[in-house]
């Protein structure tokens, strides 16, 4: 399939980062506003799906030199390990903690293990969705 | 007591390290790293022995899932100590032995990883106080032993044996879990110590007998009791160090541990006595009779293990009678049986461990374990011969070896039944010692077979490829020598063991008699001319006579009734299950998505229908419903139009777009109902699925209107209508009906409890984080599944094209 969509490709180059930013924003704001790991991960993966749709797989692979199966595995590892971490501090499995930290630029910020847990969820969703879509699209060629 | 917790986890940590260390310490040297683990644990456990014999016990609790009553609690008392010492002690010797047994070419790293995994799991079983934790470790021993039995997985027999042991022990384990859950419903606790304290409450409950039976099933399958013993001989396909470890000293004894541990909970009821002792004795008889006919030395030892485990089990059964006795003389009589069980447990580990190692040496040096091809080795392999002699004579119950002492106690216990006033059936009382006696005669015979047919007589002509016999290297002999010396040492100083090791264990089995005089009987090497010693003399006389004329009566084994084995039953059952499964699969896996959807829908309609009509709960209550706004009606109208339009779509792309309209309308509906999280998720999911659809769309065949027969169309229409009705009815019913009090109040404090203002997210990430974690896992597994399915199919396609 020969493509000649210059406009789409040019737009995608910018939009890709906007979507990524939106995904991260959704993921971070999840604690107090609509959003969260699952949606964040889905948005991130939709950004990649867009990339794959506009460019061919080889080009995107050159730009993103990581295996999405591994991303998913990393996500699961993160989610599970936050649970185990609380055990090491003598708390029940999967207890979450939050701290209020004074950061130089952001001011008073809330940091919590829940964010790590949600990051795990997001990465798993990202990895799995892209893996499935890639798997199907590679298969039919 | 953190030491106990460490004892469980050190083997697991070491198991994780083995693959990395194996890169540094190549070949056999990895064994020297592995051996430090059990040796270290053995030493730290040994240091706790004196304080245990002073009556101390170490309980360490650590919350795991406290809301479900699951605490990671470890408990070290006398009973756990015996097993922990056996696991680590025999474990050290087995590792030492395996360093020289396994050749450099084997996957040694894998072997030690599995072995350490098993060691940790086994320590977990005997040291955990929480039933759920115990169960987890219990199944982990099944899994790790599966891996060990299938170590030489290229052999068909190894795979068969591994699968068999796994199927039987895991089935038993799951049944045991059901028993544990019943105990939980009775008492509300998973803690073993608390269960023992609440034994009266348990005994009064109607679930008492089912729970007891289920727990016993778990124990019997694990300890290879009749008729579940069939897996043990097949498990002998494992490398010999594994057989010596798993199938003589540790895993099979987990069942014994469980029975001993639950004795205070269940033993008050006489059913426990009947089941445990009868199954035990039957196993003893069956195992010993079958051992005699074996020609493979390892198979012979396997059946002898079955038989000996049965003997220990029957002793525990008799020991339970102490709970239903009133007089102190009787109590002492029956507690002595449990004492004999624990004593024989240790003895069995020492002599059977050494015997397995001897067989391994023979196999290693001569390349065969077949008795018919062995003979006359006594002068060629003097040390091996001596160890075999000690081990076999001890197993046969002859002095001056430790087996003699426990065998005498066994006879004494079986004879003591006549004094029990709880038993009314006189024949049964007589039957017990007689069966025990016959079983012992057969035990004597196979022990003689091991010694005389292997080490005496003529040297058979060497088979092609058979190596000339010579004594094994000394490094391989160290472990069996240590065990053999223990066999003799225990005979000389039995009471040392009694005071320090068995005494605390007896307190654990009989918590209410703690500190009672006579609970720990003094073992006497010469106990006078009583009935037990006369029985022993009879065993020797009859056994020797039968052994002498073995070839004349061995033909009996070919008789029909003895030919019929449970193995055949197992194999045919397996075959039938496989056939039924394939018939089932072929029937419903039609390959048509429409069929699958129909099955799912039919099941759904059925379950909802039964639920509704079965309980007659048609309560429609619309009084609390909010008024329907005009914009809501418009959205719903759009949804209805688009879904009806899909039915009449002429092209696939129209259908996909209409489906998208439906999805986005739902998202808008969520916005209207002020559920931004749901709306966001819906929109993004809709987008991604539409992309997926479009991806597939490009490659799908042309959209054609199908011309199905009228009956099929009517059937499909009915299913569709019925499922729509079911969903509508359920949705309307939910309005006027609340089964449980609303839980939304609980989440009003969400921001304070979880520190987040978004209640959906706090539920997902905090209150129900466990669900989310598992969902993520499921998603991951599903993703890998889709990926590998797609990839595998493509690979297959490539192969096909190559064939062409």
PDB file of C-alpha atoms in Angstrom, chain B residues 652-794:
ATOM      1  CA  UNK B 652     -19.092  -3.259   6.582  1.00  0.00           C
ATOM      2  CA  UNK B 653     -17.795   0.251   6.959  1.00  0.00           C
ATOM      3  CA  UNK B 654     -21.310   1.557   7.575  1.00  0.00           C
ATOM      4  CA  UNK B 655     -21.734  -1.043  10.309  1.00  0.00           C
ATOM      5  CA  UNK B 656     -18.479  -0.052  11.976  1.00  0.00           C
ATOM      6  CA  UNK B 657     -19.379   3.625  11.903  1.00  0.00           C
ATOM      7  CA  UNK B 658     -22.837   2.965  13.259  1.00  0.00           C
ATOM      8  CA  UNK B 659     -21.321   0.879  16.008  1.00  0.00           C
ATOM      9  CA  UNK B 660     -19.049   3.813  16.756  1.00  0.00           C
ATOM     10  CA  UNK B 661     -22.055   6.117  16.974  1.00  0.00           C
ATOM     11  CA  UNK B 662     -23.561   3.753  19.494  1.00  0.00           C
ATOM     12  CA  UNK B 663     -20.376   3.731  21.569  1.00  0.00           C
ATOM     13  CA  UNK B 664     -19.915   7.493  21.581  1.00  0.00           C
ATOM     14  CA  UNK B 665     -23.568   7.995  22.491  1.00  0.00           C
ATOM     15  CA  UNK B 666     -23.034   5.850  25.529  1.00  0.00           C
ATOM     16  CA  UNK B 667     -20.069   8.058  26.396  1.00  0.00           C
ATOM     17  CA  UNK B 668     -22.264  11.132  26.093  1.00  0.00           C
ATOM     18  CA  UNK B 669     -24.840   9.452  28.309  1.00  0.00           C
ATOM     19  CA  UNK B 670     -22.135   8.972  30.914  1.00  0.00           C
ATOM     20  CA  UNK B 671     -21.296  12.660  30.691  1.00  0.00           C
ATOM     21  CA  UNK B 672     -24.919  13.540  31.209  1.00  0.00           C
ATOM     22  CA  UNK B 673     -25.022  11.327  34.275  1.00  0.00           C
ATOM     23  CA  UNK B 674     -21.860  13.027  35.593  1.00  0.00           C
ATOM     24  CA  UNK B 675     -19.519  10.068  35.321  1.00  0.00           C
ATOM     25  CA  UNK B 676     -16.537  11.680  33.592  1.00  0.00           C
ATOM     26  CA  UNK B 677     -14.224   8.748  34.294  1.00  0.00           C
ATOM     27  CA  UNK B 678     -16.521   6.307  32.603  1.00  0.00           C
ATOM     28  CA  UNK B 679     -17.108   8.675  29.716  1.00  0.00           C
ATOM     29  CA  UNK B 680     -13.382   9.140  29.174  1.00  0.00           C
ATOM     30  CA  UNK B 681     -12.755   5.438  29.260  1.00  0.00           C
ATOM     31  CA  UNK B 682     -15.654   4.780  26.919  1.00  0.00           C
ATOM     32  CA  UNK B 683     -14.473   7.335  24.376  1.00  0.00           C
ATOM     33  CA  UNK B 684     -10.913   6.052  24.326  1.00  0.00           C
ATOM     34  CA  UNK B 685     -11.911   2.398  24.257  1.00  0.00           C
ATOM     35  CA  UNK B 686     -14.303   3.186  21.433  1.00  0.00           C
ATOM     36  CA  UNK B 687     -11.558   4.927  19.492  1.00  0.00           C
ATOM     37  CA  UNK B 688      -9.074   2.122  19.920  1.00  0.00           C
ATOM     38  CA  UNK B 689     -11.586  -0.581  19.055  1.00  0.00           C
ATOM     39  CA  UNK B 690     -12.690   1.308  15.966  1.00  0.00           C
ATOM     40  CA  UNK B 691      -9.048   1.423  14.884  1.00  0.00           C
ATOM     41  CA  UNK B 692      -8.801  -2.295  15.531  1.00  0.00           C
ATOM     42  CA  UNK B 693     -11.936  -2.885  13.537  1.00  0.00           C
ATOM     43  CA  UNK B 694     -10.596  -0.863  10.660  1.00  0.00           C
ATOM     44  CA  UNK B 695      -7.340  -2.807  10.779  1.00  0.00           C
ATOM     45  CA  UNK B 696      -9.150  -6.107  10.467  1.00  0.00           C
ATOM     46  CA  UNK B 697     -11.665  -4.636   8.068  1.00  0.00           C
ATOM     47  CA  UNK B 698      -9.082  -4.214   5.353  1.00  0.00           C
ATOM     48  CA  UNK B 699      -8.477  -7.943   5.266  1.00  0.00           C
ATOM     49  CA  UNK B 700     -11.952  -9.267   5.867  1.00  0.00           C
ATOM     50  CA  UNK B 701     -13.882 -10.926   3.045  1.00  0.00           C
ATOM     51  CA  UNK B 702     -16.653  -9.135   1.226  1.00  0.00           C
ATOM     52  CA  UNK B 703     -19.772  -8.280   3.190  1.00  0.00           C
ATOM     53  CA  UNK B 704     -22.484 -10.537   1.934  1.00  0.00           C
ATOM     54  CA  UNK B 705     -26.042 -10.957   2.978  1.00  0.00           C
ATOM     55  CA  UNK B 706     -26.337 -14.503   4.194  1.00  0.00           C
ATOM     56  CA  UNK B 707     -29.223 -16.676   3.219  1.00  0.00           C
ATOM     57  CA  UNK B 708     -29.807 -18.891   6.183  1.00  0.00           C
ATOM     58  CA  UNK B 709     -32.783 -21.212   6.466  1.00  0.00           C
ATOM     59  CA  UNK B 710     -35.840 -19.843   8.180  1.00  0.00           C
ATOM     60  CA  UNK B 711     -35.535 -22.097  11.215  1.00  0.00           C
ATOM     61  CA  UNK B 712     -32.018 -20.862  11.944  1.00  0.00           C
ATOM     62  CA  UNK B 713     -33.098 -17.280  11.515  1.00  0.00           C
ATOM     63  CA  UNK B 714     -36.019 -17.791  13.852  1.00  0.00           C
ATOM     64  CA  UNK B 715     -33.724 -19.460  16.380  1.00  0.00           C
ATOM     65  CA  UNK B 716     -31.217 -16.610  16.225  1.00  0.00           C
ATOM     66  CA  UNK B 717     -34.016 -14.068  16.493  1.00  0.00           C
ATOM     67  CA  UNK B 718     -35.392 -15.820  19.562  1.00  0.00           C
ATOM     68  CA  UNK B 719     -32.015 -15.898  21.262  1.00  0.00           C
ATOM     69  CA  UNK B 720     -31.485 -12.225  20.501  1.00  0.00           C
ATOM     70  CA  UNK B 721     -34.925 -11.244  21.735  1.00  0.00           C
ATOM     71  CA  UNK B 722     -34.611 -13.343  24.876  1.00  0.00           C
ATOM     72  CA  UNK B 723     -31.219 -11.908  25.800  1.00  0.00           C
ATOM     73  CA  UNK B 724     -32.500  -8.384  25.224  1.00  0.00           C
ATOM     74  CA  UNK B 725     -35.481  -9.074  27.428  1.00  0.00           C
ATOM     75  CA  UNK B 726     -33.309 -10.602  30.119  1.00  0.00           C
ATOM     76  CA  UNK B 727     -31.036  -7.568  30.241  1.00  0.00           C
ATOM     77  CA  UNK B 728     -33.993  -5.181  30.329  1.00  0.00           C
ATOM     78  CA  UNK B 729     -35.758  -7.092  33.070  1.00  0.00           C
ATOM     79  CA  UNK B 730     -32.616  -7.250  35.174  1.00  0.00           C
ATOM     80  CA  UNK B 731     -31.980  -3.541  34.671  1.00  0.00           C
ATOM     81  CA  UNK B 732     -35.506  -2.663  35.748  1.00  0.00           C
ATOM     82  CA  UNK B 733     -35.462  -5.042  38.687  1.00  0.00           C
ATOM     83  CA  UNK B 734     -32.288  -3.551  40.078  1.00  0.00           C
ATOM     84  CA  UNK B 735     -34.111  -0.248  40.563  1.00  0.00           C
ATOM     85  CA  UNK B 736     -36.526  -1.505  43.147  1.00  0.00           C
ATOM     86  CA  UNK B 737     -34.381  -4.005  44.838  1.00  0.00           C
ATOM     87  CA  UNK B 738     -31.349  -3.882  47.033  1.00  0.00           C
ATOM     88  CA  UNK B 739     -29.906  -7.100  48.356  1.00  0.00           C
ATOM     89  CA  UNK B 740     -27.171  -5.469  50.353  1.00  0.00           C
ATOM     90  CA  UNK B 741     -26.975  -2.137  52.123  1.00  0.00           C
ATOM     91  CA  UNK B 742     -25.448   0.480  49.899  1.00  0.00           C
ATOM     92  CA  UNK B 743     -21.683   0.785  50.135  1.00  0.00           C
ATOM     93  CA  UNK B 744     -21.462   4.304  48.780  1.00  0.00           C
ATOM     94  CA  UNK B 745     -21.397   5.738  52.310  1.00  0.00           C
ATOM     95  CA  UNK B 746     -18.121   3.985  52.826  1.00  0.00           C
ATOM     96  CA  UNK B 747     -16.574   5.935  49.994  1.00  0.00           C
ATOM     97  CA  UNK B 748     -17.606   9.306  51.363  1.00  0.00           C
ATOM     98  CA  UNK B 749     -14.481   9.185  53.468  1.00  0.00           C
ATOM     99  CA  UNK B 750     -12.386   8.087  50.498  1.00  0.00           C
ATOM    100  CA  UNK B 751     -10.369  11.271  50.271  1.00  0.00           C
ATOM    101  CA  UNK B 752      -9.374  11.027  53.911  1.00  0.00           C
ATOM    102  CA  UNK B 753      -8.611   7.314  53.827  1.00  0.00           C
ATOM    103  CA  UNK B 754      -6.794   7.184  50.512  1.00  0.00           C
ATOM    104  CA  UNK B 755      -5.699  10.774  50.081  1.00  0.00           C
ATOM    105  CA  UNK B 756      -7.349  11.165  46.686  1.00  0.00           C
ATOM    106  CA  UNK B 757     -10.366  13.198  45.604  1.00  0.00           C
ATOM    107  CA  UNK B 758     -11.299  10.986  42.654  1.00  0.00           C
ATOM    108  CA  UNK B 759     -13.345   8.244  44.213  1.00  0.00           C
ATOM    109  CA  UNK B 760     -13.181   5.983  41.156  1.00  0.00           C
ATOM    110  CA  UNK B 761      -9.459   6.082  41.201  1.00  0.00           C
ATOM    111  CA  UNK B 762      -9.105   5.573  44.911  1.00  0.00           C
ATOM    112  CA  UNK B 763     -11.274   2.506  44.592  1.00  0.00           C
ATOM    113  CA  UNK B 764      -9.196   1.183  41.720  1.00  0.00           C
ATOM    114  CA  UNK B 765      -5.830   2.007  43.166  1.00  0.00           C
ATOM    115  CA  UNK B 766      -6.358   1.695  46.872  1.00  0.00           C
ATOM    116  CA  UNK B 767      -9.482   0.057  48.246  1.00  0.00           C
ATOM    117  CA  UNK B 768      -9.628  -2.573  45.546  1.00  0.00           C
ATOM    118  CA  UNK B 769      -6.006  -2.469  44.471  1.00  0.00           C
ATOM    119  CA  UNK B 770      -5.795  -6.232  44.687  1.00  0.00           C
ATOM    120  CA  UNK B 771      -8.484  -6.588  42.033  1.00  0.00           C
ATOM    121  CA  UNK B 772      -6.748  -4.051  39.841  1.00  0.00           C
ATOM    122  CA  UNK B 773      -3.432  -5.803  40.200  1.00  0.00           C
ATOM    123  CA  UNK B 774      -4.921  -9.116  39.179  1.00  0.00           C
ATOM    124  CA  UNK B 775      -6.794  -7.464  36.318  1.00  0.00           C
ATOM    125  CA  UNK B 776      -3.541  -6.059  35.053  1.00  0.00           C
ATOM    126  CA  UNK B 777      -2.067  -9.537  35.258  1.00  0.00           C
ATOM    127  CA  UNK B 778      -5.006 -10.990  33.375  1.00  0.00           C
ATOM    128  CA  UNK B 779      -4.692  -8.299  30.739  1.00  0.00           C
ATOM    129  CA  UNK B 780      -1.022  -9.067  30.360  1.00  0.00           C
ATOM    130  CA  UNK B 781      -1.604 -12.798  30.053  1.00  0.00           C
ATOM    131  CA  UNK B 782      -4.433 -12.227  27.588  1.00  0.00           C
ATOM    132  CA  UNK B 783      -2.197  -9.940  25.538  1.00  0.00           C
ATOM    133  CA  UNK B 784       0.562 -12.506  25.430  1.00  0.00           C
ATOM    134  CA  UNK B 785      -2.039 -15.111  24.544  1.00  0.00           C
ATOM    135  CA  UNK B 786      -3.351 -13.127  21.596  1.00  0.00           C
ATOM    136  CA  UNK B 787       0.160 -12.365  20.463  1.00  0.00           C
ATOM    137  CA  UNK B 788       1.359 -15.957  20.620  1.00  0.00           C
ATOM    138  CA  UNK B 789      -1.819 -17.270  18.980  1.00  0.00           C
ATOM    139  CA  UNK B 790      -1.404 -14.876  16.085  1.00  0.00           C
ATOM    140  CA  UNK B 791       2.320 -15.565  15.800  1.00  0.00           C
ATOM    141  CA  UNK B 792       1.957 -19.317  16.111  1.00  0.00           C
ATOM    142  CA  UNK B 793      -0.598 -19.462  13.347  1.00  0.00           C
ATOM    143  CA  UNK B 794       1.639 -17.515  11.044  1.00  0.00           C
TER     144      UNK B 794
END
